Amino acid sequence: MRITLSVIKADTGGFVGHTDVHPEMIDVAIERMRVAIGTGLIVDAHVSRCGDDLALIMTHGLGADSPAIHGLAWEVFQATTAVAKRLGLYGAGQDLLSDAFSGNLRGMGPGYAEIDLEERVSEPIVVFLADKTEPGAFNYPLARMFADPFTTAGLVIDPKLHAGFTFEVLDLREHRSIRLSTPEEWYDLLMLIGSPHRFVIKEIRSRALGIVAAATSTTRLSLIAGRYVGKDDPVMAVRCQSGLPAVGEILEPFALPHLVSGWMRGSHAGPLMPVGYADATPSRFDGPPRIVALGFQLHEGRLIGPRDLFADKGFDRSRAVALELADHLRRMGPFEPHRLGLDELEYTTMPELMKRLEPRWSAEREKAEVAAR
Ligand code: 13P
Ligand code: 13P
Ligand code: MG
Ligand code: MG
């Protein structure tokens, strides 16, 4: 059976501040999804959230970039924005950058990750939703899942995994993309994706199976809007098992809470903490950044699940390390590298400050002394 999985997300208002989505917004989205299943537009749906970002996880037969599916998501986000406005929630409609929908969500604010697939006999999929970070935050875990044999044992011992994967990487600054294959181009790949602010993994394909294994959302909200409107909190979908990494290999990279950009005001480095759904409510310094993992068995288009995969006790130590790192970094206050470098800051008073201080700068003393001689 051919089916498309569409994971579409937007921050349409925070409850309270930027910490959560209000239950009434979730209810409105569930009701809209129910109607869309009833009319046959979509096969199945699950509504979720991470922090203040609402996510629609949908299956349908219309393919990726479908105007009907993107239009449905846009309508749902308009409806949840209306709830947010009625309740006076924070940043109502934050991610909706345009008043009119023009056939596709590209460049309109919401983020989306979509996979067109031929459903396998058993199709386990993990949908990851993150808050207080950016799409490049997935570079590190994806590299480890699909190319690091110390993480994914299957890369060594399963012939289908052994053939490697092809990574499509976007260059967000130059608006271009490249495909690199592992294992042979592993070092070249790492050179790029080690800079997640600029280079972002968009899609990964299995070389042996010729199928898409993972897709991420890659909209850069701040660049689109040309001003700060919130970090583009990302989502991704990863297929598992039978020649792809096992569910446990997909989750393993998150045992290390790696540092990502985002957190308070989108302007701080902090650990990405894997949490169960109930704990995906970033509040300390609006963080630390969170990620949830929702496991589904996709069957005849139906989303059997979710299983709340990071609720597992096996991630307790990762959370403890994340909190330890959070304490350590927070004590640095406004100093880099906790506060992001000037080129990465989402908000900045720097231009205004430099203008105000301009008349008060004098030549470096040493230079002045040399000039006086
Ligand atoms: P598959 O190769 O069938 O995915 O099995 C691997 C596995 O489940 C290891 O945990
Ligand atoms: P969001 O991007 O999740 O809306 O958070 C913005 C922010 O400024 C948090 O401090
Ligand atoms: Mg917000
Ligand atoms: Mg958010």
mmCIF file of C-alpha atoms and ligand atoms in Angstrom:
data_model
loop_
_atom_site.group_PDB
_atom_site.id
_atom_site.type_symbol
_atom_site.label_atom_id
_atom_site.label_comp_id
_atom_site.label_asym_id
_atom_site.label_seq_id
_atom_site.Cartn_x
_atom_site.Cartn_y
_atom_site.Cartn_z
ATOM 1 C CA MET A 1 0.000 0.000 0.000
ATOM 2 C CA ARG A 2 1.325 3.446 -0.968
ATOM 3 C CA ILE A 3 0.880 5.981 1.768
ATOM 4 C CA THR A 4 2.288 9.361 2.769
ATOM 5 C CA LEU A 5 3.170 10.258 6.319
ATOM 6 C CA SER A 6 2.950 14.025 6.887
ATOM 7 C CA VAL A 7 4.135 15.537 10.165
ATOM 8 C CA ILE A 8 3.222 19.227 10.154
ATOM 9 C CA LYS A 9 3.826 21.564 13.094
ATOM 10 C CA ALA A 10 3.344 25.151 14.132
ATOM 11 C CA ASP A 11 3.501 27.283 17.250
ATOM 12 C CA THR A 12 0.083 28.942 17.182
ATOM 13 C CA GLY A 13 0.200 30.224 20.762
ATOM 14 C CA GLY A 14 1.797 29.265 24.069
ATOM 15 C CA PHE A 15 0.199 28.346 27.409
ATOM 16 C CA VAL A 16 1.702 29.869 29.621
ATOM 17 C CA GLY A 17 4.350 31.959 27.824
ATOM 18 C CA HIS A 18 6.185 29.496 25.547
ATOM 19 C CA THR A 19 5.828 26.382 27.757
ATOM 20 C CA ASP A 20 2.887 24.332 26.463
ATOM 21 C CA VAL A 21 -0.114 24.136 24.109
ATOM 22 C CA HIS A 22 -3.523 24.762 25.713
ATOM 23 C CA PRO A 23 -5.786 21.641 25.897
ATOM 24 C CA GLU A 24 -8.567 23.484 24.028
ATOM 25 C CA MET A 25 -6.219 23.931 21.063
ATOM 26 C CA ILE A 26 -5.480 20.200 21.091
ATOM 27 C CA ASP A 27 -9.237 19.462 21.219
ATOM 28 C CA VAL A 28 -9.929 21.737 18.238
ATOM 29 C CA ALA A 29 -7.154 20.051 16.230
ATOM 30 C CA ILE A 30 -8.426 16.545 17.125
ATOM 31 C CA GLU A 31 -11.944 17.496 16.032
ATOM 32 C CA ARG A 32 -10.678 18.850 12.665
ATOM 33 C CA MET A 33 -8.664 15.664 12.131
ATOM 34 C CA ARG A 34 -11.750 13.558 12.912
ATOM 35 C CA VAL A 35 -13.739 15.435 10.277
ATOM 36 C CA ALA A 36 -10.928 15.043 7.706
ATOM 37 C CA ILE A 37 -10.831 11.277 8.362
ATOM 38 C CA GLY A 38 -14.641 11.204 7.981
ATOM 39 C CA THR A 39 -14.556 12.868 4.556
ATOM 40 C CA GLY A 40 -11.791 10.508 3.428
ATOM 41 C CA LEU A 41 -9.248 13.304 2.906
ATOM 42 C CA ILE A 42 -6.822 11.584 5.276
ATOM 43 C CA VAL A 43 -6.601 7.958 6.406
ATOM 44 C CA ASP A 44 -5.562 8.535 10.016
ATOM 45 C CA ALA A 45 -4.146 11.204 12.320
ATOM 46 C CA HIS A 46 -2.639 11.772 15.716
ATOM 47 C CA VAL A 47 -2.446 15.219 17.311
ATOM 48 C CA SER A 48 0.503 15.898 19.592
ATOM 49 C CA ARG A 49 2.690 18.667 20.938
ATOM 50 C CA CYS A 50 6.140 19.376 22.301
ATOM 51 C CA GLY A 51 6.296 22.543 24.399
ATOM 52 C CA ASP A 52 4.339 25.264 22.620
ATOM 53 C CA ASP A 53 4.472 23.531 19.220
ATOM 54 C CA LEU A 54 1.372 21.723 17.976
ATOM 55 C CA ALA A 55 1.985 18.761 15.647
ATOM 56 C CA LEU A 56 -0.399 17.026 13.239
ATOM 57 C CA ILE A 57 0.760 13.514 12.363
ATOM 58 C CA MET A 58 -1.284 12.404 9.357
ATOM 59 C CA THR A 59 -1.416 9.568 6.821
ATOM 60 C CA HIS A 60 -3.037 9.961 3.399
ATOM 61 C CA GLY A 61 -2.841 8.941 -0.234
ATOM 62 C CA LEU A 62 -2.073 12.342 -1.746
ATOM 63 C CA GLY A 63 1.744 12.368 -1.710
ATOM 64 C CA ALA A 64 4.186 14.880 -0.233
ATOM 65 C CA ASP A 65 3.592 18.622 -0.770
ATOM 66 C CA SER A 66 -0.112 18.035 -1.364
ATOM 67 C CA PRO A 67 -2.075 21.336 -1.488
ATOM 68 C CA ALA A 68 -5.071 19.580 0.115
ATOM 69 C CA ILE A 69 -3.049 18.262 3.081
ATOM 70 C CA HIS A 70 -1.059 21.448 3.574
ATOM 71 C CA GLY A 71 -4.288 23.416 3.268
ATOM 72 C CA LEU A 72 -5.912 21.219 5.918
ATOM 73 C CA ALA A 73 -3.001 21.842 8.301
ATOM 74 C CA TRP A 74 -3.185 25.566 7.574
ATOM 75 C CA GLU A 75 -6.912 25.581 8.441
ATOM 76 C CA VAL A 76 -6.269 23.677 11.679
ATOM 77 C CA PHE A 77 -3.552 26.175 12.647
ATOM 78 C CA GLN A 78 -5.950 29.072 11.877
ATOM 79 C CA ALA A 79 -8.521 27.433 14.156
ATOM 80 C CA THR A 80 -6.024 26.859 17.003
ATOM 81 C CA THR A 81 -4.785 30.444 16.577
ATOM 82 C CA ALA A 82 -8.395 31.602 17.044
ATOM 83 C CA VAL A 83 -8.545 29.648 20.332
ATOM 84 C CA ALA A 84 -5.212 31.162 21.390
ATOM 85 C CA LYS A 85 -6.508 34.660 20.631
ATOM 86 C CA ARG A 86 -9.769 34.030 22.511
ATOM 87 C CA LEU A 87 -7.831 32.878 25.584
ATOM 88 C CA GLY A 88 -5.172 35.579 25.231
ATOM 89 C CA LEU A 89 -2.409 32.968 24.958
ATOM 90 C CA TYR A 90 1.127 34.085 24.275
ATOM 91 C CA GLY A 91 2.268 34.611 20.678
ATOM 92 C CA ALA A 92 -1.061 33.576 19.125
ATOM 93 C CA GLY A 93 -0.380 32.611 15.507
ATOM 94 C CA GLN A 94 3.389 32.946 16.105
ATOM 95 C CA ASP A 95 4.460 30.681 13.227
ATOM 96 C CA LEU A 96 1.827 31.749 10.679
ATOM 97 C CA LEU A 97 3.668 34.318 8.605
ATOM 98 C CA SER A 98 1.049 35.000 5.968
ATOM 99 C CA ASP A 99 -2.681 35.748 5.983
ATOM 100 C CA ALA A 100 -3.461 33.778 2.844
ATOM 101 C CA PHE A 101 -2.663 30.158 2.002
ATOM 102 C CA SER A 102 -1.161 29.738 -1.452
ATOM 103 C CA GLY A 103 -1.214 25.994 -2.120
ATOM 104 C CA ASN A 104 1.815 24.912 -0.123
ATOM 105 C CA LEU A 105 3.232 25.544 3.346
ATOM 106 C CA ARG A 106 6.747 26.233 2.008
ATOM 107 C CA GLY A 107 7.955 29.551 3.371
ATOM 108 C CA MET A 108 4.726 30.161 5.296
ATOM 109 C CA GLY A 109 6.056 29.381 8.778
ATOM 110 C CA PRO A 110 4.831 25.893 9.776
ATOM 111 C CA GLY A 111 7.461 23.136 9.584
ATOM 112 C CA TYR A 112 6.842 19.770 7.932
ATOM 113 C CA ALA A 113 8.530 16.423 7.393
ATOM 114 C CA GLU A 114 6.917 14.042 4.894
ATOM 115 C CA ILE A 115 7.708 10.530 3.654
ATOM 116 C CA ASP A 116 6.038 8.846 0.652
ATOM 117 C CA LEU A 117 6.348 5.121 1.241
ATOM 118 C CA GLU A 118 5.296 1.679 0.147
ATOM 119 C CA GLU A 119 4.120 0.179 3.428
ATOM 120 C CA ARG A 120 6.211 -2.824 4.469
ATOM 121 C CA VAL A 121 4.635 -5.900 6.127
ATOM 122 C CA SER A 122 5.495 -4.266 9.440
ATOM 123 C CA GLU A 123 6.266 -0.550 9.346
ATOM 124 C CA PRO A 124 7.616 0.803 12.672
ATOM 125 C CA ILE A 125 8.103 4.590 12.559
ATOM 126 C CA VAL A 126 9.350 7.016 15.195
ATOM 127 C CA VAL A 127 8.139 10.626 15.015
ATOM 128 C CA PHE A 128 10.343 13.071 16.911
ATOM 129 C CA LEU A 129 9.037 16.485 18.009
ATOM 130 C CA ALA A 130 11.394 19.062 19.549
ATOM 131 C CA ASP A 131 10.969 22.460 21.180
ATOM 132 C CA LYS A 132 13.363 25.351 21.923
ATOM 133 C CA THR A 133 15.835 24.394 19.232
ATOM 134 C CA GLU A 134 16.391 24.363 15.447
ATOM 135 C CA PRO A 135 16.337 21.743 12.618
ATOM 136 C CA GLY A 136 20.140 21.307 12.720
ATOM 137 C CA ALA A 137 19.659 19.787 16.197
ATOM 138 C CA PHE A 138 18.854 16.497 14.409
ATOM 139 C CA ASN A 139 22.221 16.357 12.588
ATOM 140 C CA TYR A 140 24.059 14.769 15.491
ATOM 141 C CA PRO A 141 21.537 12.014 16.338
ATOM 142 C CA LEU A 142 20.883 11.212 12.638
ATOM 143 C CA ALA A 143 24.601 10.877 11.925
ATOM 144 C CA ARG A 144 24.925 8.483 14.827
ATOM 145 C CA MET A 145 21.805 6.439 13.938
ATOM 146 C CA PHE A 146 22.671 5.972 10.264
ATOM 147 C CA ALA A 147 26.463 6.080 10.066
ATOM 148 C CA ASP A 148 28.061 5.338 13.442
ATOM 149 C CA PRO A 149 28.663 1.618 14.074
ATOM 150 C CA PHE A 150 29.280 2.311 17.765
ATOM 151 C CA THR A 151 25.629 3.390 17.951
ATOM 152 C CA THR A 152 23.976 1.172 15.353
ATOM 153 C CA ALA A 153 25.284 -2.354 15.614
ATOM 154 C CA GLY A 154 23.390 -3.256 12.435
ATOM 155 C CA LEU A 155 25.797 -1.173 10.324
ATOM 156 C CA VAL A 156 28.391 -3.851 11.029
ATOM 157 C CA ILE A 157 26.329 -7.022 11.279
ATOM 158 C CA ASP A 158 23.298 -6.572 8.985
ATOM 159 C CA PRO A 159 24.235 -6.756 5.248
ATOM 160 C CA LYS A 160 21.452 -4.319 4.263
ATOM 161 C CA LEU A 161 22.665 -1.689 6.744
ATOM 162 C CA HIS A 162 26.285 -2.456 5.857
ATOM 163 C CA ALA A 163 25.729 -0.946 2.377
ATOM 164 C CA GLY A 164 25.260 2.463 4.018
ATOM 165 C CA PHE A 165 23.014 5.455 3.521
ATOM 166 C CA THR A 166 22.782 8.579 1.360
ATOM 167 C CA PHE A 167 22.315 11.867 3.206
ATOM 168 C CA GLU A 168 20.730 14.898 1.540
ATOM 169 C CA VAL A 169 22.136 18.017 3.207
ATOM 170 C CA LEU A 170 20.801 21.558 2.784
ATOM 171 C CA ASP A 171 23.051 24.604 2.883
ATOM 172 C CA LEU A 172 20.678 27.090 4.512
ATOM 173 C CA ARG A 173 22.875 30.074 3.731
ATOM 174 C CA GLU A 174 23.421 29.408 0.009
ATOM 175 C CA HIS A 175 20.000 27.753 -0.541
ATOM 176 C CA ARG A 176 21.418 24.635 -2.220
ATOM 177 C CA SER A 177 21.634 20.919 -1.404
ATOM 178 C CA ILE A 178 24.087 18.040 -1.799
ATOM 179 C CA ARG A 179 23.952 14.217 -1.469
ATOM 180 C CA LEU A 180 26.745 12.404 0.343
ATOM 181 C CA SER A 181 26.971 8.642 0.909
ATOM 182 C CA THR A 182 28.327 6.815 3.928
ATOM 183 C CA PRO A 183 30.509 5.026 4.820
ATOM 184 C CA GLU A 184 32.886 6.354 2.132
ATOM 185 C CA GLU A 185 32.033 10.073 2.472
ATOM 186 C CA TRP A 186 31.563 9.991 6.259
ATOM 187 C CA TYR A 187 34.337 12.517 7.024
ATOM 188 C CA ASP A 188 33.126 14.964 4.342
ATOM 189 C CA LEU A 189 29.587 14.658 5.718
ATOM 190 C CA LEU A 190 30.764 15.352 9.281
ATOM 191 C CA MET A 191 32.691 18.437 8.124
ATOM 192 C CA LEU A 192 29.401 19.927 6.913
ATOM 193 C CA ILE A 193 26.823 18.762 9.440
ATOM 194 C CA GLY A 194 29.088 19.526 12.400
ATOM 195 C CA SER A 195 27.909 23.116 11.700
ATOM 196 C CA PRO A 196 24.181 22.538 12.260
ATOM 197 C CA HIS A 197 23.302 26.216 12.111
ATOM 198 C CA ARG A 198 24.182 26.260 8.408
ATOM 199 C CA PHE A 199 24.048 22.645 7.156
ATOM 200 C CA VAL A 200 20.956 20.562 7.911
ATOM 201 C CA ILE A 201 20.175 16.937 7.064
ATOM 202 C CA LYS A 202 16.945 16.944 5.059
ATOM 203 C CA GLU A 203 16.500 13.293 4.086
ATOM 204 C CA ILE A 204 18.281 9.937 4.399
ATOM 205 C CA ARG A 205 17.924 6.999 1.983
ATOM 206 C CA SER A 206 18.962 3.381 2.342
ATOM 207 C CA ARG A 207 21.377 2.418 -0.443
ATOM 208 C CA ALA A 208 20.474 -1.284 -0.245
ATOM 209 C CA LEU A 209 16.692 -0.832 -0.131
ATOM 210 C CA GLY A 210 16.440 2.377 -2.209
ATOM 211 C CA ILE A 211 13.848 3.779 0.209
ATOM 212 C CA VAL A 212 13.605 6.955 2.301
ATOM 213 C CA ALA A 213 14.520 6.138 5.897
ATOM 214 C CA ALA A 214 14.244 9.564 7.520
ATOM 215 C CA ALA A 215 12.956 13.076 6.775
ATOM 216 C CA THR A 216 13.233 16.285 8.792
ATOM 217 C CA SER A 217 11.559 19.703 8.713
ATOM 218 C CA THR A 218 13.958 22.356 7.518
ATOM 219 C CA THR A 219 12.149 25.698 7.353
ATOM 220 C CA ARG A 220 14.215 28.482 8.833
ATOM 221 C CA LEU A 221 11.615 30.767 10.285
ATOM 222 C CA SER A 222 14.024 33.490 11.304
ATOM 223 C CA LEU A 223 15.517 33.748 7.807
ATOM 224 C CA ILE A 224 12.116 33.658 6.136
ATOM 225 C CA ALA A 225 10.685 36.401 8.241
ATOM 226 C CA GLY A 226 13.901 38.426 8.202
ATOM 227 C CA ARG A 227 13.343 39.099 11.887
ATOM 228 C CA TYR A 228 13.043 37.015 15.052
ATOM 229 C CA VAL A 229 9.731 35.185 15.274
ATOM 230 C CA GLY A 230 10.836 32.179 17.339
ATOM 231 C CA LYS A 231 13.221 29.345 16.614
ATOM 232 C CA ASP A 232 11.816 26.930 14.047
ATOM 233 C CA ASP A 233 11.294 24.053 16.455
ATOM 234 C CA PRO A 234 11.778 20.947 14.284
ATOM 235 C CA VAL A 235 10.094 17.576 13.680
ATOM 236 C CA MET A 236 11.321 14.419 11.955
ATOM 237 C CA ALA A 237 10.097 10.949 11.027
ATOM 238 C CA VAL A 238 12.366 7.885 11.004
ATOM 239 C CA ARG A 239 11.484 4.409 9.687
ATOM 240 C CA CYS A 240 12.940 1.448 11.572
ATOM 241 C CA GLN A 241 13.859 -2.262 11.401
ATOM 242 C CA SER A 242 14.208 -4.805 8.549
ATOM 243 C CA GLY A 243 17.307 -3.331 6.920
ATOM 244 C CA LEU A 244 17.018 0.032 8.688
ATOM 245 C CA PRO A 245 18.268 0.776 12.212
ATOM 246 C CA ALA A 246 16.192 -0.925 14.946
ATOM 247 C CA VAL A 247 13.962 1.239 17.169
ATOM 248 C CA GLY A 248 16.543 0.994 19.947
ATOM 249 C CA GLU A 249 19.331 2.074 17.584
ATOM 250 C CA ILE A 250 17.224 5.074 16.490
ATOM 251 C CA LEU A 251 16.790 6.126 20.133
ATOM 252 C CA GLU A 252 20.334 5.377 21.333
ATOM 253 C CA PRO A 253 21.970 8.730 20.306
ATOM 254 C CA PHE A 254 19.646 10.545 22.752
ATOM 255 C CA ALA A 255 21.291 8.750 25.683
ATOM 256 C CA LEU A 256 23.757 11.651 25.333
ATOM 257 C CA PRO A 257 21.973 14.999 25.685
ATOM 258 C CA HIS A 258 23.961 16.909 23.045
ATOM 259 C CA LEU A 259 24.151 20.697 23.065
ATOM 260 C CA VAL A 260 21.845 22.558 20.691
ATOM 261 C CA SER A 261 21.017 26.199 19.895
ATOM 262 C CA GLY A 262 17.716 27.582 21.112
ATOM 263 C CA TRP A 263 16.478 27.685 24.723
ATOM 264 C CA MET A 264 15.678 31.150 26.146
ATOM 265 C CA ARG A 265 14.828 33.663 23.388
ATOM 266 C CA GLY A 266 16.259 31.264 20.820
ATOM 267 C CA SER A 267 19.661 32.613 21.820
ATOM 268 C CA HIS A 268 21.337 30.057 24.108
ATOM 269 C CA ALA A 269 23.127 26.732 23.864
ATOM 270 C CA GLY A 270 21.693 23.982 26.040
ATOM 271 C CA PRO A 271 21.306 20.196 26.258
ATOM 272 C CA LEU A 272 18.520 18.529 24.247
ATOM 273 C CA MET A 273 16.688 16.565 26.949
ATOM 274 C CA PRO A 274 14.735 13.445 25.858
ATOM 275 C CA VAL A 275 11.423 13.332 27.780
ATOM 276 C CA GLY A 276 8.090 11.521 27.933
ATOM 277 C CA TYR A 277 5.071 13.382 26.553
ATOM 278 C CA ALA A 278 3.927 14.585 30.003
ATOM 279 C CA ASP A 279 7.300 16.247 30.575
ATOM 280 C CA ALA A 280 7.505 18.053 27.236
ATOM 281 C CA THR A 281 6.757 21.400 28.898
ATOM 282 C CA PRO A 282 9.996 23.443 28.919
ATOM 283 C CA SER A 283 9.792 25.981 31.741
ATOM 284 C CA ARG A 284 13.221 26.455 33.376
ATOM 285 C CA PHE A 285 14.688 29.454 31.504
ATOM 286 C CA ASP A 286 12.082 28.376 28.915
ATOM 287 C CA GLY A 287 13.871 25.030 28.630
ATOM 288 C CA PRO A 288 16.076 23.135 28.639
ATOM 289 C CA PRO A 289 15.298 22.188 25.010
ATOM 290 C CA ARG A 290 13.076 19.081 24.802
ATOM 291 C CA ILE A 291 12.459 16.194 22.477
ATOM 292 C CA VAL A 292 9.740 13.519 22.510
ATOM 293 C CA ALA A 293 9.738 10.292 20.492
ATOM 294 C CA LEU A 294 6.363 8.879 19.447
ATOM 295 C CA GLY A 295 6.501 5.315 18.117
ATOM 296 C CA PHE A 296 3.857 4.053 15.690
ATOM 297 C CA GLN A 297 3.263 0.847 13.799
ATOM 298 C CA LEU A 298 1.888 2.089 10.499
ATOM 299 C CA HIS A 299 -0.594 -0.505 9.246
ATOM 300 C CA GLU A 300 -2.834 -0.102 6.194
ATOM 301 C CA GLY A 301 -2.374 3.634 6.647
ATOM 302 C CA ARG A 302 -3.479 3.530 10.261
ATOM 303 C CA LEU A 303 -1.235 4.929 12.992
ATOM 304 C CA ILE A 304 -1.156 2.202 15.646
ATOM 305 C CA GLY A 305 0.161 4.033 18.696
ATOM 306 C CA PRO A 306 1.788 6.163 19.856
ATOM 307 C CA ARG A 307 4.218 4.603 22.283
ATOM 308 C CA ASP A 308 5.871 7.303 24.386
ATOM 309 C CA LEU A 309 9.408 6.028 23.795
ATOM 310 C CA PHE A 310 11.468 8.501 25.872
ATOM 311 C CA ALA A 311 9.247 7.873 28.923
ATOM 312 C CA ASP A 312 11.389 4.746 29.341
ATOM 313 C CA LYS A 313 13.516 4.570 32.500
ATOM 314 C CA GLY A 314 16.480 3.872 30.213
ATOM 315 C CA PHE A 315 16.642 7.631 29.508
ATOM 316 C CA ASP A 316 16.649 8.734 33.174
ATOM 317 C CA ARG A 317 20.420 9.093 33.205
ATOM 318 C CA SER A 318 20.370 11.158 30.016
ATOM 319 C CA ARG A 319 17.903 13.493 31.721
ATOM 320 C CA ALA A 320 20.117 13.714 34.832
ATOM 321 C CA VAL A 321 23.127 14.611 32.667
ATOM 322 C CA ALA A 322 21.026 17.200 30.810
ATOM 323 C CA LEU A 323 20.026 18.865 34.090
ATOM 324 C CA GLU A 324 23.633 18.844 35.303
ATOM 325 C CA LEU A 325 24.701 20.520 32.035
ATOM 326 C CA ALA A 326 21.825 22.989 32.358
ATOM 327 C CA ASP A 327 23.026 24.044 35.838
ATOM 328 C CA HIS A 328 26.582 24.425 34.596
ATOM 329 C CA LEU A 329 25.690 26.454 31.500
ATOM 330 C CA ARG A 330 23.137 28.669 33.257
ATOM 331 C CA ARG A 331 25.824 29.915 35.642
ATOM 332 C CA MET A 332 27.591 31.472 32.648
ATOM 333 C CA GLY A 333 24.659 33.889 32.194
ATOM 334 C CA PRO A 334 25.216 36.209 29.229
ATOM 335 C CA PHE A 335 28.635 34.772 28.319
ATOM 336 C CA GLU A 336 29.393 32.742 25.213
ATOM 337 C CA PRO A 337 29.232 29.880 24.470
ATOM 338 C CA HIS A 338 26.083 29.612 26.648
ATOM 339 C CA ARG A 339 24.748 32.725 24.984
ATOM 340 C CA LEU A 340 25.091 32.124 21.250
ATOM 341 C CA GLY A 341 27.696 33.989 19.175
ATOM 342 C CA LEU A 342 26.658 37.303 17.635
ATOM 343 C CA ASP A 343 25.947 35.807 14.199
ATOM 344 C CA GLU A 344 23.545 33.272 15.736
ATOM 345 C CA LEU A 345 21.684 35.484 18.202
ATOM 346 C CA GLU A 346 17.996 35.660 17.455
ATOM 347 C CA TYR A 347 17.370 38.857 19.363
ATOM 348 C CA THR A 348 20.071 41.452 19.773
ATOM 349 C CA THR A 349 20.551 44.894 21.218
ATOM 350 C CA MET A 350 24.030 45.013 19.624
ATOM 351 C CA PRO A 351 23.314 47.374 16.658
ATOM 352 C CA GLU A 352 21.620 49.900 18.954
ATOM 353 C CA LEU A 353 24.372 49.561 21.572
ATOM 354 C CA MET A 354 27.167 50.040 19.013
ATOM 355 C CA LYS A 355 25.445 53.137 17.648
ATOM 356 C CA ARG A 356 25.029 54.631 21.114
ATOM 357 C CA LEU A 357 28.643 53.914 22.121
ATOM 358 C CA GLU A 358 30.144 55.018 18.779
ATOM 359 C CA PRO A 359 31.249 58.536 19.918
ATOM 360 C CA ARG A 360 32.846 57.142 23.098
ATOM 361 C CA TRP A 361 35.366 54.762 21.493
ATOM 362 C CA SER A 362 38.967 55.989 21.374
ATOM 363 C CA ALA A 363 41.967 54.500 19.591
ATOM 364 C CA GLU A 364 43.584 51.573 21.347
ATOM 365 C CA ARG A 365 46.106 53.091 23.798
ATOM 366 C CA GLU A 366 49.161 51.403 22.266
ATOM 367 C CA LYS A 367 48.214 52.610 18.830
ATOM 368 C CA ALA A 368 47.726 56.158 20.133
ATOM 369 C CA GLU A 369 51.186 56.113 21.757
ATOM 370 C CA VAL A 370 52.859 54.952 18.557
ATOM 371 C CA ALA A 371 51.043 57.676 16.622
ATOM 372 C CA ALA A 372 52.222 60.323 19.136
ATOM 373 C CA ARG A 373 55.918 59.347 18.773
HETATM 374 P P1 13P B 1 15.457 -6.647 12.129
HETATM 375 O O1 13P B 1 16.678 -6.833 11.290
HETATM 376 O O2 13P B 1 14.345 -7.583 11.791
HETATM 377 O O3 13P B 1 15.018 -5.217 12.123
HETATM 378 O O4 13P B 1 15.863 -7.013 13.642
HETATM 379 C C1 13P B 1 16.842 -6.335 14.313
HETATM 380 C C2 13P B 1 16.389 -6.119 15.705
HETATM 381 O O5 13P B 1 15.207 -6.098 15.995
HETATM 382 C C3 13P B 1 17.441 -5.839 16.707
HETATM 383 O O6 13P B 1 16.943 -5.216 17.841
HETATM 384 P P1 13P B 2 9.451 29.228 20.913
HETATM 385 O O1 13P B 2 10.345 29.298 19.682
HETATM 386 O O2 13P B 2 9.264 27.833 21.379
HETATM 387 O O3 13P B 2 8.171 29.971 20.676
HETATM 388 O O4 13P B 2 10.237 29.965 22.081
HETATM 389 C C1 13P B 2 10.606 31.304 21.899
HETATM 390 C C2 13P B 2 11.308 31.887 23.070
HETATM 391 O O5 13P B 2 11.655 33.048 22.996
HETATM 392 C C3 13P B 2 11.613 31.091 24.261
HETATM 393 O O6 13P B 2 12.252 31.833 25.256
HETATM 394 MG MG MG B 3 6.317 30.151 21.266
HETATM 395 MG MG MG B 4 8.341 26.297 20.385
#
